[in-house]
Amino acid sequence: MTDSKLKNVRPDTLAAHAGLDPMAHQGIVNPPVYHASTVLFPSLEALEESDRNPFDIVNYGRVGTPTTFALEQAVAEMEGGYRSVTAASGLAAIATALSAFARSGDHILVTDSAYGPTRRFCNEVLAGFGVETEYFDPLVSGDIARLIRPNTRLVYLESPGSLTFEVQDVPAIAVAAKARGVAVLMDNTWATPLCFNSFAHGVDVSIHAATKYIVGHSDAMLGLIVCSNKETWEPVKRTAVRFGTTAGPDDVYLGLRGLRTLPVRLKRHHEASVELAVWLKRRPEVARVLHPALPGDPGHALWRRDFTGASGLFAVELKPCSKTALAAMVDHLDLFGLGYSWGGFESLVLPIHPARARTATRDRWKDAGPMVRFHAGLEDVHDLMGDLERGFTRLAAAS
Ligand SMILES: *Cc1c(COP(=O)(O)O)cnc(C)c1O
C-alpha cells in the first residue's frame, strides 16, 4: 500500500518517508522491531484466511513481520519495482532469486564479472541440481543473443562488476533476452536503488547486498530482491518461503534505518571516490584507475547514459611491484582497513586478483599488474589521501 502523499515524489524523498506509518504506531516515527515466531489468530476463520493468503497476511515469523514489510515496501518504491523480498544476506538473496527461475536442464548466462560467491553458488549448488552455467564477457551488449539457447532460462548481470568495474549495456542485453523470453536478473549492489533504475533499463529482478550501502554501517548482514511485477515477484517470494529465507528483525531494522540516510551518504561516497580516483590517476605508482564515473574510463559513456550517480567502490592497477612492497603499503594504513565488504562509513582497501576469478575473460586480466580495490568512506578525503601518500612512500621504500 503506497502512501498517496508519496505519489510522484523523487527517490531521495522516498528514502526519507517510504514504508513509514507513524499513526499505526502511536505516532512513533519508525516502525517497531517485531521479534516474532508465533503469530496468534483471533478465530478459526482468521487463521484459515491467512492460509489462503500466506504471503500477504502475517501468519508466522519466518514469512515476515511489519518491520520486514516496511523495508520491503520502501525499497520497492525507491527502485520503482512491484514488491521485494528480504533475505538474511546478499548471497542468500542471490541464491533465492536464481533458484526461483532456474530449473533442472536449464542453461543460464552469468556475467564473468559476477561476485565470486555467486559463481560458486552456480558452479556447485545449481550444477548439482542440473543447471548449466555459462559465463559471458560483461561487455557483450546485444550480442548476447548469440549465446541464448532454447533452454536458456535467465541472464544474470552485475554492473559495474565489483572487482573490475566494467559497465554493462543493460538495455541492449535486456532487449535481446526479452525477445527470447529469457528473464534478466541483476546484482545492483554497487549502484543501490538510487543510482541505477534497473526496471527502466529492462531488468526483471534487481538484487541488493543491503549489507553494503543500505545498512551502511558495517554492522549487519541483509539482502533484498526487488521484483518488476507480480509475475516475477510470486516465484521469488514462493521460493524464499520454501527455502525458509528470512532475516532477523534487528538487522531488518538496521536496513530500514540505513535507508533514510542513503542518499546523503551515497553522494558523499561518490564525490570522495571520484576525488580519490583522480588523485590516484596522477600518482606515478598507478598504471590505471577503474572507476566508471571518471571521464576516460571505458565504461564512462554507458555510466553517464544509464546511471544517476556512483558509489564509493573502485579499483586501481599499480605498476609492477613486489608483494613485499604492496604489503608495506596496505599493512600499515591508518584509515583504510584491510578487508572484504564495502558500503560502510569507513574506508577499505583490498588487493584483488581478477584473473583468478574469471573464465570467459581471464586473458583480459592475466597480465595486469597488482590490483587494489578501494572503498572511499565518509572520512575527510584529504586525510584519506594523506594515508595513501604515506602508503606509497612505504611501497617505494620496500621496492
Ligand atoms: C557483498 C556482495 C554480495 C553478497 O552480500 P552479502 O550480504 O555479503 O552476502 C553480493 N554482491 C556483491 C556485488 C557484493 O559485493
Short mmCIF file of C-alpha atoms and ligand atoms in Angstrom, two decimals:
data_model
loop_
_atom_site.label_atom_id
_atom_site.label_comp_id
_atom_site.label_asym_id
_atom_site.label_seq_id
_atom_site.Cartn_x
_atom_site.Cartn_y
_atom_site.Cartn_z
CA MET A 1 0.00 0.00 0.00
CA THR A 2 1.63 3.11 -1.29
CA ASP A 3 1.06 6.23 0.72
CA SER A 4 -0.82 8.66 -1.56
CA LYS A 5 1.30 11.54 -0.23
CA LEU A 6 4.31 9.85 -1.78
CA LYS A 7 2.89 9.69 -5.31
CA ASN A 8 5.23 11.35 -7.81
CA VAL A 9 7.96 12.20 -5.31
CA ARG A 10 11.60 11.55 -6.12
CA PRO A 11 13.74 8.68 -4.79
CA ASP A 12 15.51 10.82 -2.14
CA THR A 13 12.13 11.75 -0.69
CA LEU A 14 11.05 8.12 -0.76
CA ALA A 15 14.23 7.20 1.12
CA ALA A 16 13.11 9.53 3.90
CA HIS A 17 9.43 8.54 4.00
CA ALA A 18 8.63 5.25 2.26
CA GLY A 19 7.42 2.36 4.41
CA LEU A 20 6.58 4.55 7.40
CA ASP A 21 3.18 4.62 9.10
CA PRO A 22 3.62 6.54 12.38
CA MET A 23 -0.09 6.75 13.19
CA ALA A 24 -0.27 2.95 13.22
CA HIS A 25 2.40 3.02 15.96
CA GLN A 26 1.19 5.67 18.41
CA GLY A 27 2.81 8.44 16.40
CA ILE A 28 6.28 6.98 16.71
CA VAL A 29 8.19 7.77 13.54
CA ASN A 30 9.82 4.40 12.92
CA PRO A 31 8.09 1.03 12.89
CA PRO A 32 8.80 -1.14 15.93
CA VAL A 33 11.19 -4.07 15.73
CA TYR A 34 8.87 -7.07 15.89
CA HIS A 35 10.58 -10.10 17.35
CA ALA A 36 8.29 -12.91 16.33
CA SER A 37 7.92 -16.57 15.64
CA THR A 38 4.35 -17.41 16.70
CA VAL A 39 1.52 -15.24 15.46
CA LEU A 40 -1.87 -15.71 17.15
CA PHE A 41 -5.24 -15.53 15.40
CA PRO A 42 -8.45 -14.33 16.97
CA SER A 43 -10.56 -17.05 15.32
CA LEU A 44 -10.51 -20.14 13.14
CA GLU A 45 -11.85 -18.04 10.30
CA ALA A 46 -8.94 -15.59 10.58
CA LEU A 47 -6.45 -18.45 10.70
CA GLU A 48 -7.95 -20.00 7.56
CA GLU A 49 -7.96 -16.63 5.82
CA SER A 50 -4.21 -16.36 6.44
CA ASP A 51 -3.72 -19.82 4.91
CA ARG A 52 -5.42 -18.59 1.77
CA ASN A 53 -3.07 -15.55 1.60
CA PRO A 54 0.14 -16.94 3.05
CA PHE A 55 2.39 -14.26 1.55
CA ASP A 56 0.28 -11.27 2.49
CA ILE A 57 -1.04 -11.93 5.97
CA VAL A 58 1.45 -12.23 8.83
CA ASN A 59 0.93 -15.81 9.99
CA TYR A 60 4.37 -16.89 11.16
CA GLY A 61 7.60 -15.04 11.92
CA ARG A 62 9.56 -16.64 9.09
CA VAL A 63 7.33 -15.14 6.39
CA GLY A 64 8.00 -11.61 7.67
CA THR A 65 6.65 -9.10 10.15
CA PRO A 66 5.51 -5.49 9.80
CA THR A 67 9.18 -4.48 10.24
CA THR A 68 10.17 -6.63 7.25
CA PHE A 69 7.24 -5.43 5.17
CA ALA A 70 8.15 -1.79 5.86
CA LEU A 71 11.67 -2.34 4.48
CA GLU A 72 10.41 -4.35 1.51
CA GLN A 73 7.86 -1.69 0.63
CA ALA A 74 10.33 1.18 1.00
CA VAL A 75 12.99 -0.39 -1.21
CA ALA A 76 10.49 -1.48 -3.87
CA GLU A 77 9.09 2.06 -4.04
CA MET A 78 12.53 3.63 -4.25
CA GLU A 79 13.59 1.39 -7.10
CA GLY A 80 10.22 1.58 -8.85
CA GLY A 81 9.55 -2.14 -8.52
CA TYR A 82 6.38 -4.04 -7.65
CA ARG A 83 7.39 -5.66 -4.36
CA SER A 84 10.53 -7.00 -2.76
CA VAL A 85 11.67 -9.92 -0.62
CA THR A 86 14.13 -9.77 2.29
CA ALA A 87 16.89 -12.31 2.87
CA ALA A 88 19.49 -12.84 5.60
CA SER A 89 22.39 -11.77 3.35
CA GLY A 90 23.09 -10.54 -0.14
CA LEU A 91 24.22 -14.02 -1.12
CA ALA A 92 21.01 -15.57 0.27
CA ALA A 93 19.07 -13.09 -1.89
CA ILE A 94 21.09 -14.06 -4.98
CA ALA A 95 20.71 -17.81 -4.30
CA THR A 96 16.98 -17.40 -3.73
CA ALA A 97 16.45 -15.34 -6.88
CA LEU A 98 18.45 -17.70 -9.10
CA SER A 99 16.62 -20.72 -7.65
CA ALA A 100 13.27 -19.08 -8.29
CA PHE A 101 13.88 -19.20 -12.04
CA ALA A 102 16.45 -21.91 -12.89
CA ARG A 103 15.20 -25.50 -13.33
CA SER A 104 16.97 -28.80 -13.91
CA GLY A 105 18.03 -28.98 -17.57
CA ASP A 106 18.22 -25.20 -17.92
CA HIS A 107 21.13 -23.16 -19.18
CA ILE A 108 21.84 -19.80 -17.53
CA LEU A 109 24.08 -16.97 -18.70
CA VAL A 110 26.07 -15.24 -15.95
CA THR A 111 28.35 -12.25 -16.43
CA ASP A 112 32.01 -13.11 -15.97
CA SER A 113 32.26 -10.12 -13.64
CA ALA A 114 29.82 -11.60 -11.11
CA TYR A 115 30.61 -11.62 -7.39
CA GLY A 116 32.75 -14.69 -6.55
CA PRO A 117 30.34 -16.41 -4.14
CA THR A 118 27.59 -16.02 -6.80
CA ARG A 119 29.79 -18.01 -9.19
CA ARG A 120 30.39 -20.66 -6.56
CA PHE A 121 26.65 -20.99 -5.94
CA CYS A 122 26.16 -21.55 -9.69
CA ASN A 123 29.16 -23.89 -10.10
CA GLU A 124 28.47 -26.02 -7.06
CA VAL A 125 24.82 -25.81 -6.00
CA LEU A 126 22.99 -25.10 -9.26
CA ALA A 127 25.29 -27.50 -11.15
CA GLY A 128 24.31 -30.20 -8.65
CA PHE A 129 20.67 -29.53 -9.48
CA GLY A 130 21.33 -29.94 -13.21
CA VAL A 131 21.56 -26.27 -14.18
CA GLU A 132 24.36 -25.39 -16.61
CA THR A 133 26.04 -22.01 -16.11
CA GLU A 134 27.85 -20.28 -18.96
CA TYR A 135 29.91 -17.18 -18.16
CA PHE A 136 29.92 -14.38 -20.71
CA ASP A 137 32.01 -11.29 -21.36
CA PRO A 138 30.42 -8.45 -19.36
CA LEU A 139 30.93 -6.17 -22.40
CA VAL A 140 28.86 -8.42 -24.70
CA SER A 141 25.93 -6.00 -25.27
CA GLY A 142 23.18 -7.14 -27.70
CA ASP A 143 25.43 -9.94 -29.00
CA ILE A 144 24.24 -11.93 -26.00
CA ALA A 145 21.53 -13.09 -28.44
CA ARG A 146 24.10 -15.48 -29.96
CA LEU A 147 24.59 -17.19 -26.61
CA ILE A 148 20.90 -17.76 -25.94
CA ARG A 149 19.88 -21.39 -26.41
CA PRO A 150 16.39 -22.90 -26.47
CA ASN A 151 16.86 -23.92 -22.81
CA THR A 152 18.36 -20.62 -21.61
CA ARG A 153 16.27 -19.52 -18.66
CA LEU A 154 17.92 -16.36 -17.40
CA VAL A 155 20.67 -13.81 -17.86
CA TYR A 156 22.41 -12.63 -14.70
CA LEU A 157 24.15 -9.23 -14.71
CA GLU A 158 26.28 -7.26 -12.30
CA SER A 159 27.14 -3.76 -13.39
CA PRO A 160 29.62 -2.43 -12.73
CA GLY A 161 31.37 -5.63 -11.65
CA SER A 162 32.69 -5.18 -8.13
CA LEU A 163 36.33 -6.05 -8.93
CA THR A 164 36.89 -4.66 -12.40
CA PHE A 165 34.06 -2.14 -12.82
CA GLU A 166 33.01 -2.87 -16.41
CA VAL A 167 29.69 -1.20 -17.11
CA GLN A 168 27.30 -3.48 -18.96
CA ASP A 169 24.91 -2.35 -21.69
CA VAL A 170 21.93 -3.49 -19.65
CA PRO A 171 19.21 -2.18 -22.01
CA ALA A 172 20.76 -3.92 -25.04
CA ILE A 173 21.19 -7.19 -23.15
CA ALA A 174 17.66 -6.95 -21.76
CA VAL A 175 16.12 -6.35 -25.20
CA ALA A 176 17.90 -9.43 -26.60
CA ALA A 177 16.88 -11.54 -23.61
CA LYS A 178 13.25 -10.39 -23.68
CA ALA A 179 13.00 -11.22 -27.38
CA ARG A 180 13.66 -14.84 -26.42
CA GLY A 181 11.58 -14.90 -23.25
CA VAL A 182 14.67 -15.01 -21.02
CA ALA A 183 14.48 -13.37 -17.57
CA VAL A 184 17.02 -10.68 -16.64
CA LEU A 185 18.35 -10.71 -13.09
CA MET A 186 20.86 -8.16 -11.87
CA ASP A 187 23.07 -7.62 -8.85
CA ASN A 188 22.52 -3.86 -8.37
CA THR A 189 24.51 -3.54 -5.13
CA TRP A 190 27.09 -1.03 -6.41
CA ALA A 191 24.51 1.49 -7.59
CA THR A 192 21.82 0.82 -4.94
CA PRO A 193 18.17 1.55 -5.83
CA LEU A 194 19.18 5.22 -6.11
CA CYS A 195 21.80 5.32 -8.86
CA PHE A 196 20.57 2.74 -11.36
CA ASN A 197 16.92 2.44 -12.25
CA SER A 198 17.02 -1.25 -13.07
CA PHE A 199 13.40 -1.64 -14.16
CA ALA A 200 13.53 1.31 -16.56
CA HIS A 201 16.50 -0.46 -18.19
CA GLY A 202 14.73 -3.79 -18.70
CA VAL A 203 15.75 -5.73 -15.60
CA ASP A 204 13.14 -8.13 -14.17
CA VAL A 205 14.69 -8.82 -10.78
CA SER A 206 17.14 -6.48 -9.04
CA ILE A 207 19.17 -7.89 -6.17
CA HIS A 208 20.96 -5.96 -3.43
CA ALA A 209 23.52 -6.92 -0.85
CA ALA A 210 21.85 -4.50 1.58
CA THR A 211 24.75 -5.38 3.88
CA LYS A 212 26.69 -2.78 1.91
CA TYR A 213 25.21 0.69 1.35
CA ILE A 214 21.65 0.19 2.57
CA VAL A 215 22.73 -0.90 6.05
CA GLY A 216 25.72 1.40 5.56
CA HIS A 217 27.40 0.95 8.94
CA SER A 218 29.21 -2.42 8.62
CA ASP A 219 27.09 -3.90 11.39
CA ALA A 220 24.51 -6.20 9.78
CA MET A 221 24.02 -8.76 7.01
CA LEU A 222 20.97 -8.29 4.80
CA GLY A 223 19.75 -8.98 1.27
CA LEU A 224 16.88 -7.69 -0.84
CA ILE A 225 15.29 -8.94 -4.05
CA VAL A 226 13.22 -6.30 -5.82
CA CYS A 227 10.84 -7.57 -8.50
CA SER A 228 9.46 -5.75 -11.52
CA ASN A 229 5.89 -7.06 -11.34
CA LYS A 230 3.54 -9.65 -9.85
CA GLU A 231 4.71 -12.32 -12.32
CA THR A 232 8.33 -12.05 -11.18
CA TRP A 233 7.56 -11.43 -7.51
CA GLU A 234 5.42 -14.53 -6.99
CA PRO A 235 8.07 -17.14 -7.86
CA VAL A 236 10.70 -15.22 -5.88
CA LYS A 237 8.50 -14.93 -2.80
CA ARG A 238 7.38 -18.56 -3.05
CA THR A 239 10.98 -19.76 -3.37
CA ALA A 240 12.05 -17.58 -0.42
CA VAL A 241 9.27 -19.07 1.72
CA ARG A 242 10.03 -22.64 0.60
CA PHE A 243 13.74 -22.19 1.42
CA GLY A 244 12.94 -20.59 4.75
CA THR A 245 14.75 -17.46 3.59
CA THR A 246 14.26 -14.81 6.25
CA ALA A 247 16.17 -12.08 8.07
CA GLY A 248 16.47 -11.25 11.75
CA PRO A 249 14.30 -8.34 12.93
CA ASP A 250 17.14 -6.23 14.32
CA ASP A 251 19.05 -6.48 11.06
CA VAL A 252 15.92 -5.62 9.08
CA TYR A 253 15.52 -2.57 11.30
CA LEU A 254 19.13 -1.54 10.67
CA GLY A 255 18.44 -1.79 6.94
CA LEU A 256 15.39 0.41 7.27
CA ARG A 257 17.31 2.90 9.35
CA GLY A 258 20.22 2.96 6.90
CA LEU A 259 17.87 3.62 4.02
CA ARG A 260 16.87 7.01 5.48
CA THR A 261 20.36 8.44 5.04
CA LEU A 262 21.32 6.51 1.91
CA PRO A 263 21.01 9.49 -0.47
CA VAL A 264 23.35 11.78 1.52
CA ARG A 265 25.83 9.03 2.26
CA LEU A 266 25.95 7.88 -1.33
CA LYS A 267 26.51 11.40 -2.64
CA ARG A 268 29.49 11.71 -0.34
CA HIS A 269 30.84 8.24 -1.25
CA HIS A 270 30.51 9.22 -4.93
CA GLU A 271 32.37 12.52 -4.51
CA ALA A 272 35.09 11.04 -2.34
CA SER A 273 35.69 8.10 -4.67
CA VAL A 274 36.00 10.38 -7.70
CA GLU A 275 38.38 12.73 -5.84
CA LEU A 276 40.50 9.79 -4.75
CA ALA A 277 40.40 8.24 -8.22
CA VAL A 278 41.55 11.50 -9.83
CA TRP A 279 44.33 11.82 -7.27
CA LEU A 280 45.40 8.20 -7.73
CA LYS A 281 45.44 8.58 -11.51
CA ARG A 282 48.18 11.21 -11.15
CA ARG A 283 50.34 9.05 -8.87
CA PRO A 284 53.46 7.64 -10.54
CA GLU A 285 52.84 4.25 -8.85
CA VAL A 286 49.45 3.82 -10.57
CA ALA A 287 49.12 2.32 -14.06
CA ARG A 288 45.38 2.88 -14.42
CA VAL A 289 42.23 3.60 -12.47
CA LEU A 290 38.99 1.64 -12.92
CA HIS A 291 36.10 3.93 -12.00
CA PRO A 292 33.20 4.38 -14.41
CA ALA A 293 32.38 7.88 -13.12
CA LEU A 294 35.80 9.06 -14.26
CA PRO A 295 35.89 10.64 -17.75
CA GLY A 296 38.09 8.48 -19.93
CA ASP A 297 37.10 5.23 -18.21
CA PRO A 298 35.99 2.62 -20.81
CA GLY A 299 32.58 2.40 -19.10
CA HIS A 300 32.10 6.13 -18.65
CA ALA A 301 29.75 6.70 -21.62
CA LEU A 302 27.39 3.89 -20.56
CA TRP A 303 27.60 5.01 -16.93
CA ARG A 304 26.61 8.55 -17.94
CA ARG A 305 23.80 7.29 -20.09
CA ASP A 306 22.28 4.87 -17.59
CA PHE A 307 23.30 5.83 -14.05
CA THR A 308 22.33 8.82 -11.94
CA GLY A 309 25.29 8.56 -9.59
CA ALA A 310 28.14 6.42 -8.40
CA SER A 311 29.17 4.84 -5.15
CA GLY A 312 32.49 4.67 -3.34
CA LEU A 313 33.92 1.43 -4.72
CA PHE A 314 36.58 1.40 -7.44
CA ALA A 315 39.96 -0.14 -8.21
CA VAL A 316 43.42 0.69 -9.47
CA GLU A 317 46.08 -1.28 -11.26
CA LEU A 318 49.53 -0.49 -9.88
CA LYS A 319 52.73 -0.54 -11.86
CA PRO A 320 54.55 -3.81 -11.25
CA CYS A 321 55.82 -4.08 -7.67
CA SER A 322 56.71 -6.91 -5.32
CA LYS A 323 54.27 -8.44 -2.89
CA THR A 324 56.51 -7.18 -0.09
CA ALA A 325 56.19 -3.63 -1.38
CA LEU A 326 52.41 -3.96 -1.70
CA ALA A 327 52.23 -5.37 1.83
CA ALA A 328 54.34 -2.49 3.14
CA MET A 329 51.69 -0.17 1.75
CA VAL A 330 48.46 -1.92 2.79
CA ASP A 331 49.60 -3.39 6.12
CA HIS A 332 50.14 -0.06 7.84
CA LEU A 333 47.39 2.24 6.63
CA ASP A 334 45.85 4.29 9.43
CA LEU A 335 42.41 4.94 7.98
CA PHE A 336 41.87 2.34 5.25
CA GLY A 337 41.02 -1.03 6.78
CA LEU A 338 42.20 -4.16 5.00
CA GLY A 339 39.16 -6.34 4.46
CA TYR A 340 36.28 -7.65 2.39
CA SER A 341 32.92 -5.98 2.03
CA TRP A 342 32.24 -2.28 1.49
CA GLY A 343 29.40 0.23 1.74
CA GLY A 344 30.02 1.21 5.35
CA PHE A 345 31.09 4.63 6.63
CA GLU A 346 34.73 3.60 6.74
CA SER A 347 37.33 3.31 4.01
CA LEU A 348 38.69 -0.05 2.94
CA VAL A 349 41.45 -1.42 0.77
CA LEU A 350 41.71 -4.89 -0.76
CA PRO A 351 44.31 -6.39 -3.10
CA ILE A 352 42.39 -8.24 -5.86
CA HIS A 353 43.20 -10.87 -8.48
CA PRO A 354 40.60 -10.61 -11.25
CA ALA A 355 42.19 -13.25 -13.49
CA ARG A 356 41.69 -15.91 -10.82
CA ALA A 357 38.00 -15.07 -10.60
CA ARG A 358 37.33 -15.25 -14.34
CA THR A 359 36.73 -17.83 -17.01
CA ALA A 360 35.36 -16.17 -20.16
CA THR A 361 37.56 -13.07 -19.81
CA ARG A 362 40.59 -14.39 -17.91
CA ASP A 363 43.01 -13.36 -20.66
CA ARG A 364 42.00 -9.74 -20.30
CA TRP A 365 43.36 -9.67 -16.74
CA LYS A 366 46.14 -12.25 -16.68
CA ASP A 367 48.92 -9.76 -17.40
CA ALA A 368 47.58 -6.97 -15.19
CA GLY A 369 49.88 -5.52 -12.55
CA PRO A 370 48.99 -5.70 -8.86
CA MET A 371 45.41 -4.54 -8.43
CA VAL A 372 43.88 -2.90 -5.41
CA ARG A 373 40.23 -2.14 -4.71
CA PHE A 374 39.31 0.89 -2.63
CA HIS A 375 36.17 1.81 -0.80
CA ALA A 376 36.01 5.54 -0.19
CA GLY A 377 34.30 6.01 3.17
CA LEU A 378 32.95 9.13 4.79
CA GLU A 379 36.22 10.41 6.24
CA ASP A 380 37.71 13.71 5.06
CA VAL A 381 39.12 12.88 1.65
CA HIS A 382 42.35 14.81 2.34
CA ASP A 383 43.04 12.60 5.33
CA LEU A 384 42.48 9.58 3.07
CA MET A 385 44.93 10.95 0.51
CA GLY A 386 47.48 11.54 3.26
CA ASP A 387 47.09 7.94 4.42
CA LEU A 388 47.62 6.65 0.87
CA GLU A 389 50.53 9.01 0.28
CA ARG A 390 52.33 7.58 3.33
CA GLY A 391 51.45 4.12 1.99
CA PHE A 392 53.07 4.88 -1.37
CA THR A 393 56.18 6.13 0.44
CA ARG A 394 56.41 2.77 2.26
CA LEU A 395 55.80 0.94 -1.03
CA ALA A 396 58.67 2.81 -2.68
CA ALA A 397 60.98 2.20 0.28
CA ALA A 398 60.25 -1.55 0.16
CA SER A 399 60.70 -1.84 -3.61
C1 LIG B 1 28.94 -8.41 -0.75
C2 LIG B 1 28.30 -8.65 -2.05
C3 LIG B 1 27.29 -9.59 -2.19
C4 LIG B 1 26.86 -10.50 -1.07
O1 LIG B 1 26.32 -9.84 0.01
P1 LIG B 1 26.41 -10.46 1.48
O2 LIG B 1 25.41 -9.66 2.24
O3 LIG B 1 27.81 -10.25 1.93
O4 LIG B 1 26.04 -11.89 1.38
C5 LIG B 1 26.69 -9.71 -3.42
N1 LIG B 1 27.06 -8.98 -4.46
C6 LIG B 1 28.05 -8.07 -4.38
C7 LIG B 1 28.40 -7.27 -5.57
C8 LIG B 1 28.70 -7.88 -3.17
O5 LIG B 1 29.70 -7.01 -3.10
#
